[in-house]
Amino acid sequence: MNKSMILIGMPGCGKSTLGVLLAKTLCLGFVDTDLVLQARERQPLQQILNESGLAFFLAREEAAILSLLPAQTVVATGGSVILSAAAMDHLHHFGSLVFIDVPVPELEHRIRNIRTRGIVLEPGQTLQDLADIRRPLYLRYADYVINAGSADPEAIVEELAAWYRQNSSPAGQTCR
């Protein structure tokens, strides 16, 4: 079975952007779990959070992840997926988990709409608070970590594509 590549990391680290580019480079499918969740709930992420709360959001996110069967796919996950061991175990069954590591100051520069973007934040919580909680989890689950702070997206995609080709099954050799 050909493996998938599952991208994990903080909001704003570039999972969706890099995921589309990787899927094109590797000739794999692409799934953005935030879009899967929005389609299932028929609401934007922020509306789900505002109307139903954090616990509901996380439960629905987990259900959306558990519904996926991603073969030969690049999967861009929501930043909070790391909070569900069941979701992480499910995704790991289908492929390699890649942590897109970006320093918090860079994330703060990238994210201009932190309170309306659909980020799972407790009241008063900052991006640094999230990183302090989540980073150890990302590192624990990751099969590969790439520092993507100030790197060019094309260089990141090139490195990840090379890593994927080296670590996928022989049948997983993709387009060049």
PDB file of N, CA and C in Angstrom, residues 17-106:
ATOM      1  N   THR A  17      -1.179  25.162   2.230  1.00  0.00           N
ATOM      2  CA  THR A  17      -0.420  25.649   1.073  1.00  0.00           C
ATOM      3  C   THR A  17       0.606  24.619   0.629  1.00  0.00           C
ATOM      4  N   LEU A  18       1.389  24.129   1.580  1.00  0.00           N
ATOM      5  CA  LEU A  18       2.400  23.126   1.253  1.00  0.00           C
ATOM      6  C   LEU A  18       1.746  21.825   0.781  1.00  0.00           C
ATOM      7  N   GLY A  19       0.617  21.484   1.375  1.00  0.00           N
ATOM      8  CA  GLY A  19      -0.068  20.251   1.012  1.00  0.00           C
ATOM      9  C   GLY A  19      -0.482  20.208  -0.445  1.00  0.00           C
ATOM     10  N   VAL A  20      -1.049  21.302  -0.940  1.00  0.00           N
ATOM     11  CA  VAL A  20      -1.448  21.361  -2.350  1.00  0.00           C
ATOM     12  C   VAL A  20      -0.221  21.228  -3.248  1.00  0.00           C
ATOM     13  N   LEU A  21       0.842  21.944  -2.914  1.00  0.00           N
ATOM     14  CA  LEU A  21       2.065  21.885  -3.717  1.00  0.00           C
ATOM     15  C   LEU A  21       2.687  20.486  -3.685  1.00  0.00           C
ATOM     16  N   LEU A  22       2.682  19.851  -2.515  1.00  0.00           N
ATOM     17  CA  LEU A  22       3.211  18.488  -2.401  1.00  0.00           C
ATOM     18  C   LEU A  22       2.381  17.491  -3.201  1.00  0.00           C
ATOM     19  N   ALA A  23       1.078  17.612  -3.117  1.00  0.00           N
ATOM     20  CA  ALA A  23       0.204  16.708  -3.863  1.00  0.00           C
ATOM     21  C   ALA A  23       0.474  16.816  -5.360  1.00  0.00           C
ATOM     22  N   LYS A  24       0.654  18.036  -5.846  1.00  0.00           N
ATOM     23  CA  LYS A  24       0.968  18.224  -7.267  1.00  0.00           C
ATOM     24  C   LYS A  24       2.330  17.639  -7.600  1.00  0.00           C
ATOM     25  N   THR A  25       3.301  17.878  -6.760  1.00  0.00           N
ATOM     26  CA  THR A  25       4.660  17.398  -6.997  1.00  0.00           C
ATOM     27  C   THR A  25       4.732  15.876  -6.990  1.00  0.00           C
ATOM     28  N   LEU A  26       4.022  15.245  -6.061  1.00  0.00           N
ATOM     29  CA  LEU A  26       4.088  13.794  -5.878  1.00  0.00           C
ATOM     30  C   LEU A  26       2.998  13.034  -6.629  1.00  0.00           C
ATOM     31  N   CYS A  27       2.115  13.769  -7.301  1.00  0.00           N
ATOM     32  CA  CYS A  27       0.977  13.143  -8.012  1.00  0.00           C
ATOM     33  C   CYS A  27       0.116  12.323  -7.042  1.00  0.00           C
ATOM     34  N   LEU A  28      -0.176  12.913  -5.907  1.00  0.00           N
ATOM     35  CA  LEU A  28      -1.024  12.288  -4.902  1.00  0.00           C
ATOM     36  C   LEU A  28      -2.312  13.090  -4.780  1.00  0.00           C
ATOM     37  N   GLY A  29      -3.306  12.509  -4.126  1.00  0.00           N
ATOM     38  CA  GLY A  29      -4.518  13.252  -3.814  1.00  0.00           C
ATOM     39  C   GLY A  29      -4.234  14.264  -2.714  1.00  0.00           C
ATOM     40  N   PHE A  30      -5.208  15.120  -2.461  1.00  0.00           N
ATOM     41  CA  PHE A  30      -5.061  16.120  -1.405  1.00  0.00           C
ATOM     42  C   PHE A  30      -6.363  16.247  -0.633  1.00  0.00           C
ATOM     43  N   VAL A  31      -6.248  16.291   0.700  1.00  0.00           N
ATOM     44  CA  VAL A  31      -7.395  16.515   1.580  1.00  0.00           C
ATOM     45  C   VAL A  31      -6.995  17.521   2.642  1.00  0.00           C
ATOM     46  N   ASP A  32      -7.852  18.505   2.855  1.00  0.00           N
ATOM     47  CA  ASP A  32      -7.679  19.468   3.939  1.00  0.00           C
ATOM     48  C   ASP A  32      -8.761  19.157   4.963  1.00  0.00           C
ATOM     49  N   THR A  33      -8.359  18.717   6.149  1.00  0.00           N
ATOM     50  CA  THR A  33      -9.350  18.270   7.128  1.00  0.00           C
ATOM     51  C   THR A  33     -10.230  19.403   7.641  1.00  0.00           C
ATOM     52  N   ASP A  34      -9.731  20.633   7.611  1.00  0.00           N
ATOM     53  CA  ASP A  34     -10.591  21.765   7.980  1.00  0.00           C
ATOM     54  C   ASP A  34     -11.765  21.874   7.010  1.00  0.00           C
ATOM     55  N   LEU A  35     -11.501  21.651   5.720  1.00  0.00           N
ATOM     56  CA  LEU A  35     -12.573  21.710   4.724  1.00  0.00           C
ATOM     57  C   LEU A  35     -13.534  20.532   4.876  1.00  0.00           C
ATOM     58  N   VAL A  36     -12.987  19.365   5.242  1.00  0.00           N
ATOM     59  CA  VAL A  36     -13.852  18.200   5.498  1.00  0.00           C
ATOM     60  C   VAL A  36     -14.793  18.515   6.656  1.00  0.00           C
ATOM     61  N   LEU A  37     -14.257  19.080   7.729  1.00  0.00           N
ATOM     62  CA  LEU A  37     -15.072  19.429   8.901  1.00  0.00           C
ATOM     63  C   LEU A  37     -16.140  20.460   8.531  1.00  0.00           C
ATOM     64  N   GLN A  38     -15.742  21.497   7.813  1.00  0.00           N
ATOM     65  CA  GLN A  38     -16.709  22.524   7.409  1.00  0.00           C
ATOM     66  C   GLN A  38     -17.814  21.926   6.542  1.00  0.00           C
ATOM     67  N   ALA A  39     -17.481  21.056   5.627  1.00  0.00           N
ATOM     68  CA  ALA A  39     -18.484  20.437   4.757  1.00  0.00           C
ATOM     69  C   ALA A  39     -19.435  19.549   5.565  1.00  0.00           C
ATOM     70  N   ARG A  40     -18.886  18.793   6.506  1.00  0.00           N
ATOM     71  CA  ARG A  40     -19.727  17.924   7.341  1.00  0.00           C
ATOM     72  C   ARG A  40     -20.685  18.729   8.213  1.00  0.00           C
ATOM     73  N   GLU A  41     -20.197  19.843   8.752  1.00  0.00           N
ATOM     74  CA  GLU A  41     -20.996  20.652   9.668  1.00  0.00           C
ATOM     75  C   GLU A  41     -21.791  21.748   8.954  1.00  0.00           C
ATOM     76  N   ARG A  42     -21.438  21.974   7.699  1.00  0.00           N
ATOM     77  CA  ARG A  42     -22.083  23.023   6.889  1.00  0.00           C
ATOM     78  C   ARG A  42     -21.983  24.396   7.545  1.00  0.00           C
ATOM     79  N   GLN A  43     -20.828  24.640   8.149  1.00  0.00           N
ATOM     80  CA  GLN A  43     -20.540  25.914   8.815  1.00  0.00           C
ATOM     81  C   GLN A  43     -19.049  26.190   8.740  1.00  0.00           C
ATOM     82  N   PRO A  44     -18.666  27.457   8.714  1.00  0.00           N
ATOM     83  CA  PRO A  44     -17.245  27.775   8.839  1.00  0.00           C
ATOM     84  C   PRO A  44     -16.727  27.374  10.225  1.00  0.00           C
ATOM     85  N   LEU A  45     -15.435  27.132  10.311  1.00  0.00           N
ATOM     86  CA  LEU A  45     -14.839  26.698  11.579  1.00  0.00           C
ATOM     87  C   LEU A  45     -15.162  27.648  12.723  1.00  0.00           C
ATOM     88  N   GLN A  46     -15.008  28.938  12.490  1.00  0.00           N
ATOM     89  CA  GLN A  46     -15.240  29.910  13.557  1.00  0.00           C
ATOM     90  C   GLN A  46     -16.682  29.883  14.029  1.00  0.00           C
ATOM     91  N   GLN A  47     -17.618  29.678  13.127  1.00  0.00           N
ATOM     92  CA  GLN A  47     -19.027  29.615  13.513  1.00  0.00           C
ATOM     93  C   GLN A  47     -19.296  28.389  14.386  1.00  0.00           C
ATOM     94  N   ILE A  48     -18.659  27.275  14.052  1.00  0.00           N
ATOM     95  CA  ILE A  48     -18.800  26.067  14.886  1.00  0.00           C
ATOM     96  C   ILE A  48     -18.296  26.367  16.294  1.00  0.00           C
ATOM     97  N   LEU A  49     -17.131  26.993  16.374  1.00  0.00           N
ATOM     98  CA  LEU A  49     -16.567  27.340  17.683  1.00  0.00           C
ATOM     99  C   LEU A  49     -17.463  28.306  18.442  1.00  0.00           C
ATOM    100  N   ASN A  50     -17.921  29.346  17.764  1.00  0.00           N
ATOM    101  CA  ASN A  50     -18.748  30.371  18.418  1.00  0.00           C
ATOM    102  C   ASN A  50     -20.076  29.820  18.903  1.00  0.00           C
ATOM    103  N   GLU A  51     -20.716  29.004  18.111  1.00  0.00           N
ATOM    104  CA  GLU A  51     -22.068  28.538  18.430  1.00  0.00           C
ATOM    105  C   GLU A  51     -22.104  27.279  19.281  1.00  0.00           C
ATOM    106  N   SER A  52     -21.075  26.436  19.161  1.00  0.00           N
ATOM    107  CA  SER A  52     -21.129  25.142  19.844  1.00  0.00           C
ATOM    108  C   SER A  52     -20.023  24.906  20.855  1.00  0.00           C
ATOM    109  N   GLY A  53     -18.975  25.721  20.835  1.00  0.00           N
ATOM    110  CA  GLY A  53     -17.917  25.618  21.827  1.00  0.00           C
ATOM    111  C   GLY A  53     -16.769  24.713  21.425  1.00  0.00           C
ATOM    112  N   LEU A  54     -15.713  24.809  22.225  1.00  0.00           N
ATOM    113  CA  LEU A  54     -14.481  24.083  21.939  1.00  0.00           C
ATOM    114  C   LEU A  54     -14.640  22.560  21.997  1.00  0.00           C
ATOM    115  N   ALA A  55     -15.315  22.067  23.016  1.00  0.00           N
ATOM    116  CA  ALA A  55     -15.450  20.616  23.168  1.00  0.00           C
ATOM    117  C   ALA A  55     -16.207  20.008  21.994  1.00  0.00           C
ATOM    118  N   PHE A  56     -17.283  20.652  21.586  1.00  0.00           N
ATOM    119  CA  PHE A  56     -18.052  20.172  20.433  1.00  0.00           C
ATOM    120  C   PHE A  56     -17.179  20.189  19.179  1.00  0.00           C
ATOM    121  N   PHE A  57     -16.467  21.300  18.981  1.00  0.00           N
ATOM    122  CA  PHE A  57     -15.598  21.433  17.816  1.00  0.00           C
ATOM    123  C   PHE A  57     -14.590  20.287  17.768  1.00  0.00           C
ATOM    124  N   LEU A  58     -13.911  20.043  18.883  1.00  0.00           N
ATOM    125  CA  LEU A  58     -12.890  18.997  18.919  1.00  0.00           C
ATOM    126  C   LEU A  58     -13.489  17.610  18.679  1.00  0.00           C
ATOM    127  N   ALA A  59     -14.678  17.370  19.196  1.00  0.00           N
ATOM    128  CA  ALA A  59     -15.345  16.087  18.972  1.00  0.00           C
ATOM    129  C   ALA A  59     -15.717  15.916  17.501  1.00  0.00           C
ATOM    130  N   ARG A  60     -16.207  16.967  16.887  1.00  0.00           N
ATOM    131  CA  ARG A  60     -16.588  16.910  15.471  1.00  0.00           C
ATOM    132  C   ARG A  60     -15.352  16.805  14.580  1.00  0.00           C
ATOM    133  N   GLU A  61     -14.272  17.482  14.980  1.00  0.00           N
ATOM    134  CA  GLU A  61     -13.026  17.371  14.223  1.00  0.00           C
ATOM    135  C   GLU A  61     -12.517  15.925  14.262  1.00  0.00           C
ATOM    136  N   GLU A  62     -12.542  15.332  15.448  1.00  0.00           N
ATOM    137  CA  GLU A  62     -12.107  13.948  15.580  1.00  0.00           C
ATOM    138  C   GLU A  62     -12.961  13.028  14.706  1.00  0.00           C
ATOM    139  N   ALA A  63     -14.275  13.213  14.724  1.00  0.00           N
ATOM    140  CA  ALA A  63     -15.170  12.390  13.904  1.00  0.00           C
ATOM    141  C   ALA A  63     -14.865  12.551  12.412  1.00  0.00           C
ATOM    142  N   ALA A  64     -14.585  13.768  12.001  1.00  0.00           N
ATOM    143  CA  ALA A  64     -14.248  14.012  10.592  1.00  0.00           C
ATOM    144  C   ALA A  64     -12.962  13.284  10.215  1.00  0.00           C
ATOM    145  N   ILE A  65     -11.961  13.342  11.090  1.00  0.00           N
ATOM    146  CA  ILE A  65     -10.687  12.664  10.825  1.00  0.00           C
ATOM    147  C   ILE A  65     -10.897  11.151  10.759  1.00  0.00           C
ATOM    148  N   LEU A  66     -11.663  10.617  11.696  1.00  0.00           N
ATOM    149  CA  LEU A  66     -11.887   9.174  11.743  1.00  0.00           C
ATOM    150  C   LEU A  66     -12.680   8.668  10.541  1.00  0.00           C
ATOM    151  N   SER A  67     -13.357   9.559   9.844  1.00  0.00           N
ATOM    152  CA  SER A  67     -14.128   9.172   8.653  1.00  0.00           C
ATOM    153  C   SER A  67     -13.238   9.052   7.414  1.00  0.00           C
ATOM    154  N   LEU A  68     -12.019   9.558   7.492  1.00  0.00           N
ATOM    155  CA  LEU A  68     -11.123   9.562   6.331  1.00  0.00           C
ATOM    156  C   LEU A  68     -10.387   8.237   6.172  1.00  0.00           C
ATOM    157  N   LEU A  69     -10.178   7.850   4.920  1.00  0.00           N
ATOM    158  CA  LEU A  69      -9.372   6.688   4.571  1.00  0.00           C
ATOM    159  C   LEU A  69      -8.371   7.137   3.502  1.00  0.00           C
ATOM    160  N   PRO A  70      -7.389   7.935   3.896  1.00  0.00           N
ATOM    161  CA  PRO A  70      -6.525   8.595   2.910  1.00  0.00           C
ATOM    162  C   PRO A  70      -5.380   7.727   2.384  1.00  0.00           C
ATOM    163  N   ALA A  71      -5.569   7.100   1.228  1.00  0.00           N
ATOM    164  CA  ALA A  71      -4.506   6.334   0.586  1.00  0.00           C
ATOM    165  C   ALA A  71      -3.879   7.190  -0.504  1.00  0.00           C
ATOM    166  N   GLN A  72      -2.558   7.218  -0.538  1.00  0.00           N
ATOM    167  CA  GLN A  72      -1.826   7.989  -1.535  1.00  0.00           C
ATOM    168  C   GLN A  72      -2.321   9.432  -1.589  1.00  0.00           C
ATOM    169  N   THR A  73      -2.351  10.044  -0.418  1.00  0.00           N
ATOM    170  CA  THR A  73      -2.919  11.383  -0.265  1.00  0.00           C
ATOM    171  C   THR A  73      -2.034  12.224   0.631  1.00  0.00           C
ATOM    172  N   VAL A  74      -1.947  13.502   0.304  1.00  0.00           N
ATOM    173  CA  VAL A  74      -1.353  14.463   1.223  1.00  0.00           C
ATOM    174  C   VAL A  74      -2.518  15.026   2.031  1.00  0.00           C
ATOM    175  N   VAL A  75      -2.417  14.944   3.336  1.00  0.00           N
ATOM    176  CA  VAL A  75      -3.475  15.397   4.221  1.00  0.00           C
ATOM    177  C   VAL A  75      -2.971  16.590   5.024  1.00  0.00           C
ATOM    178  N   ALA A  76      -3.643  17.720   4.864  1.00  0.00           N
ATOM    179  CA  ALA A  76      -3.358  18.900   5.680  1.00  0.00           C
ATOM    180  C   ALA A  76      -4.364  18.895   6.818  1.00  0.00           C
ATOM    181  N   THR A  77      -3.878  18.783   8.033  1.00  0.00           N
ATOM    182  CA  THR A  77      -4.765  18.692   9.189  1.00  0.00           C
ATOM    183  C   THR A  77      -4.978  20.062   9.824  1.00  0.00           C
ATOM    184  N   GLY A  78      -6.045  20.167  10.598  1.00  0.00           N
ATOM    185  CA  GLY A  78      -6.231  21.341  11.432  1.00  0.00           C
ATOM    186  C   GLY A  78      -5.208  21.293  12.560  1.00  0.00           C
ATOM    187  N   GLY A  79      -4.811  22.446  13.060  1.00  0.00           N
ATOM    188  CA  GLY A  79      -3.792  22.504  14.098  1.00  0.00           C
ATOM    189  C   GLY A  79      -4.157  21.786  15.377  1.00  0.00           C
ATOM    190  N   SER A  80      -5.460  21.673  15.651  1.00  0.00           N
ATOM    191  CA  SER A  80      -5.898  21.058  16.907  1.00  0.00           C
ATOM    192  C   SER A  80      -6.053  19.546  16.823  1.00  0.00           C
ATOM    193  N   VAL A  81      -5.850  18.944  15.662  1.00  0.00           N
ATOM    194  CA  VAL A  81      -5.992  17.495  15.525  1.00  0.00           C
ATOM    195  C   VAL A  81      -5.069  16.759  16.488  1.00  0.00           C
ATOM    196  N   ILE A  82      -3.963  17.381  16.827  1.00  0.00           N
ATOM    197  CA  ILE A  82      -2.965  16.770  17.705  1.00  0.00           C
ATOM    198  C   ILE A  82      -3.520  16.495  19.107  1.00  0.00           C
ATOM    199  N   LEU A  83      -4.624  17.132  19.451  1.00  0.00           N
ATOM    200  CA  LEU A  83      -5.236  16.962  20.767  1.00  0.00           C
ATOM    201  C   LEU A  83      -6.044  15.668  20.875  1.00  0.00           C
ATOM    202  N   SER A  84      -6.226  14.965  19.758  1.00  0.00           N
ATOM    203  CA  SER A  84      -6.971  13.710  19.752  1.00  0.00           C
ATOM    204  C   SER A  84      -6.038  12.542  19.444  1.00  0.00           C
ATOM    205  N   ALA A  85      -5.778  11.728  20.453  1.00  0.00           N
ATOM    206  CA  ALA A  85      -4.934  10.550  20.248  1.00  0.00           C
ATOM    207  C   ALA A  85      -5.577   9.603  19.243  1.00  0.00           C
ATOM    208  N   ALA A  86      -6.899   9.461  19.285  1.00  0.00           N
ATOM    209  CA  ALA A  86      -7.591   8.575  18.341  1.00  0.00           C
ATOM    210  C   ALA A  86      -7.393   9.050  16.907  1.00  0.00           C
ATOM    211  N   ALA A  87      -7.520  10.342  16.685  1.00  0.00           N
ATOM    212  CA  ALA A  87      -7.331  10.886  15.335  1.00  0.00           C
ATOM    213  C   ALA A  87      -5.885  10.701  14.875  1.00  0.00           C
ATOM    214  N   MET A  88      -4.942  10.940  15.764  1.00  0.00           N
ATOM    215  CA  MET A  88      -3.536  10.803  15.395  1.00  0.00           C
ATOM    216  C   MET A  88      -3.184   9.350  15.078  1.00  0.00           C
ATOM    217  N   ASP A  89      -3.676   8.427  15.880  1.00  0.00           N
ATOM    218  CA  ASP A  89      -3.428   7.008  15.613  1.00  0.00           C
ATOM    219  C   ASP A  89      -4.052   6.590  14.281  1.00  0.00           C
ATOM    220  N   HIS A  90      -5.253   7.081  14.014  1.00  0.00           N
ATOM    221  CA  HIS A  90      -5.944   6.769  12.758  1.00  0.00           C
ATOM    222  C   HIS A  90      -5.127   7.273  11.571  1.00  0.00           C
ATOM    223  N   LEU A  91      -4.715   8.522  11.620  1.00  0.00           N
ATOM    224  CA  LEU A  91      -3.948   9.095  10.514  1.00  0.00           C
ATOM    225  C   LEU A  91      -2.617   8.382  10.327  1.00  0.00           C
ATOM    226  N   HIS A  92      -1.967   8.049  11.436  1.00  0.00           N
ATOM    227  CA  HIS A  92      -0.660   7.386  11.348  1.00  0.00           C
ATOM    228  C   HIS A  92      -0.766   6.018  10.685  1.00  0.00           C
ATOM    229  N   HIS A  93      -1.905   5.397  10.780  1.00  0.00           N
ATOM    230  CA  HIS A  93      -2.140   4.110  10.124  1.00  0.00           C
ATOM    231  C   HIS A  93      -1.995   4.232   8.605  1.00  0.00           C
ATOM    232  N   PHE A  94      -2.299   5.402   8.063  1.00  0.00           N
ATOM    233  CA  PHE A  94      -2.306   5.605   6.612  1.00  0.00           C
ATOM    234  C   PHE A  94      -1.009   6.183   6.062  1.00  0.00           C
ATOM    235  N   GLY A  95      -0.144   6.659   6.931  1.00  0.00           N
ATOM    236  CA  GLY A  95       1.085   7.218   6.389  1.00  0.00           C
ATOM    237  C   GLY A  95       1.957   7.875   7.432  1.00  0.00           C
ATOM    238  N   SER A  96       2.864   8.681   6.932  1.00  0.00           N
ATOM    239  CA  SER A  96       3.848   9.358   7.769  1.00  0.00           C
ATOM    240  C   SER A  96       3.338  10.714   8.217  1.00  0.00           C
ATOM    241  N   LEU A  97       3.610  11.041   9.471  1.00  0.00           N
ATOM    242  CA  LEU A  97       3.221  12.329  10.039  1.00  0.00           C
ATOM    243  C   LEU A  97       4.417  13.274   9.976  1.00  0.00           C
ATOM    244  N   VAL A  98       4.213  14.415   9.350  1.00  0.00           N
ATOM    245  CA  VAL A  98       5.269  15.393   9.161  1.00  0.00           C
ATOM    246  C   VAL A  98       4.888  16.678   9.889  1.00  0.00           C
ATOM    247  N   PHE A  99       5.737  17.059  10.834  1.00  0.00           N
ATOM    248  CA  PHE A  99       5.519  18.282  11.616  1.00  0.00           C
ATOM    249  C   PHE A  99       6.159  19.452  10.885  1.00  0.00           C
ATOM    250  N   ILE A 100       5.328  20.403  10.480  1.00  0.00           N
ATOM    251  CA  ILE A 100       5.788  21.637   9.858  1.00  0.00           C
ATOM    252  C   ILE A 100       6.040  22.609  11.003  1.00  0.00           C
ATOM    253  N   ASP A 101       7.285  22.768  11.368  1.00  0.00           N
ATOM    254  CA  ASP A 101       7.665  23.544  12.546  1.00  0.00           C
ATOM    255  C   ASP A 101       8.006  24.983  12.153  1.00  0.00           C
ATOM    256  N   VAL A 102       7.253  25.916  12.702  1.00  0.00           N
ATOM    257  CA  VAL A 102       7.455  27.342  12.442  1.00  0.00           C
ATOM    258  C   VAL A 102       7.477  28.060  13.786  1.00  0.00           C
ATOM    259  N   PRO A 103       8.469  28.912  14.025  1.00  0.00           N
ATOM    260  CA  PRO A 103       8.533  29.639  15.299  1.00  0.00           C
ATOM    261  C   PRO A 103       7.308  30.542  15.505  1.00  0.00           C
ATOM    262  N   VAL A 104       6.915  30.685  16.755  1.00  0.00           N
ATOM    263  CA  VAL A 104       5.724  31.469  17.096  1.00  0.00           C
ATOM    264  C   VAL A 104       5.789  32.902  16.556  1.00  0.00           C
ATOM    265  N   PRO A 105       6.894  33.617  16.639  1.00  0.00           N
ATOM    266  CA  PRO A 105       6.899  34.980  16.080  1.00  0.00           C
ATOM    267  C   PRO A 105       6.536  35.009  14.589  1.00  0.00           C
ATOM    268  N   GLU A 106       6.987  34.002  13.853  1.00  0.00           N
ATOM    269  CA  GLU A 106       6.635  33.928  12.432  1.00  0.00           C
ATOM    270  C   GLU A 106       5.145  33.624  12.271  1.00  0.00           C
TER     271      GLU A 106
END
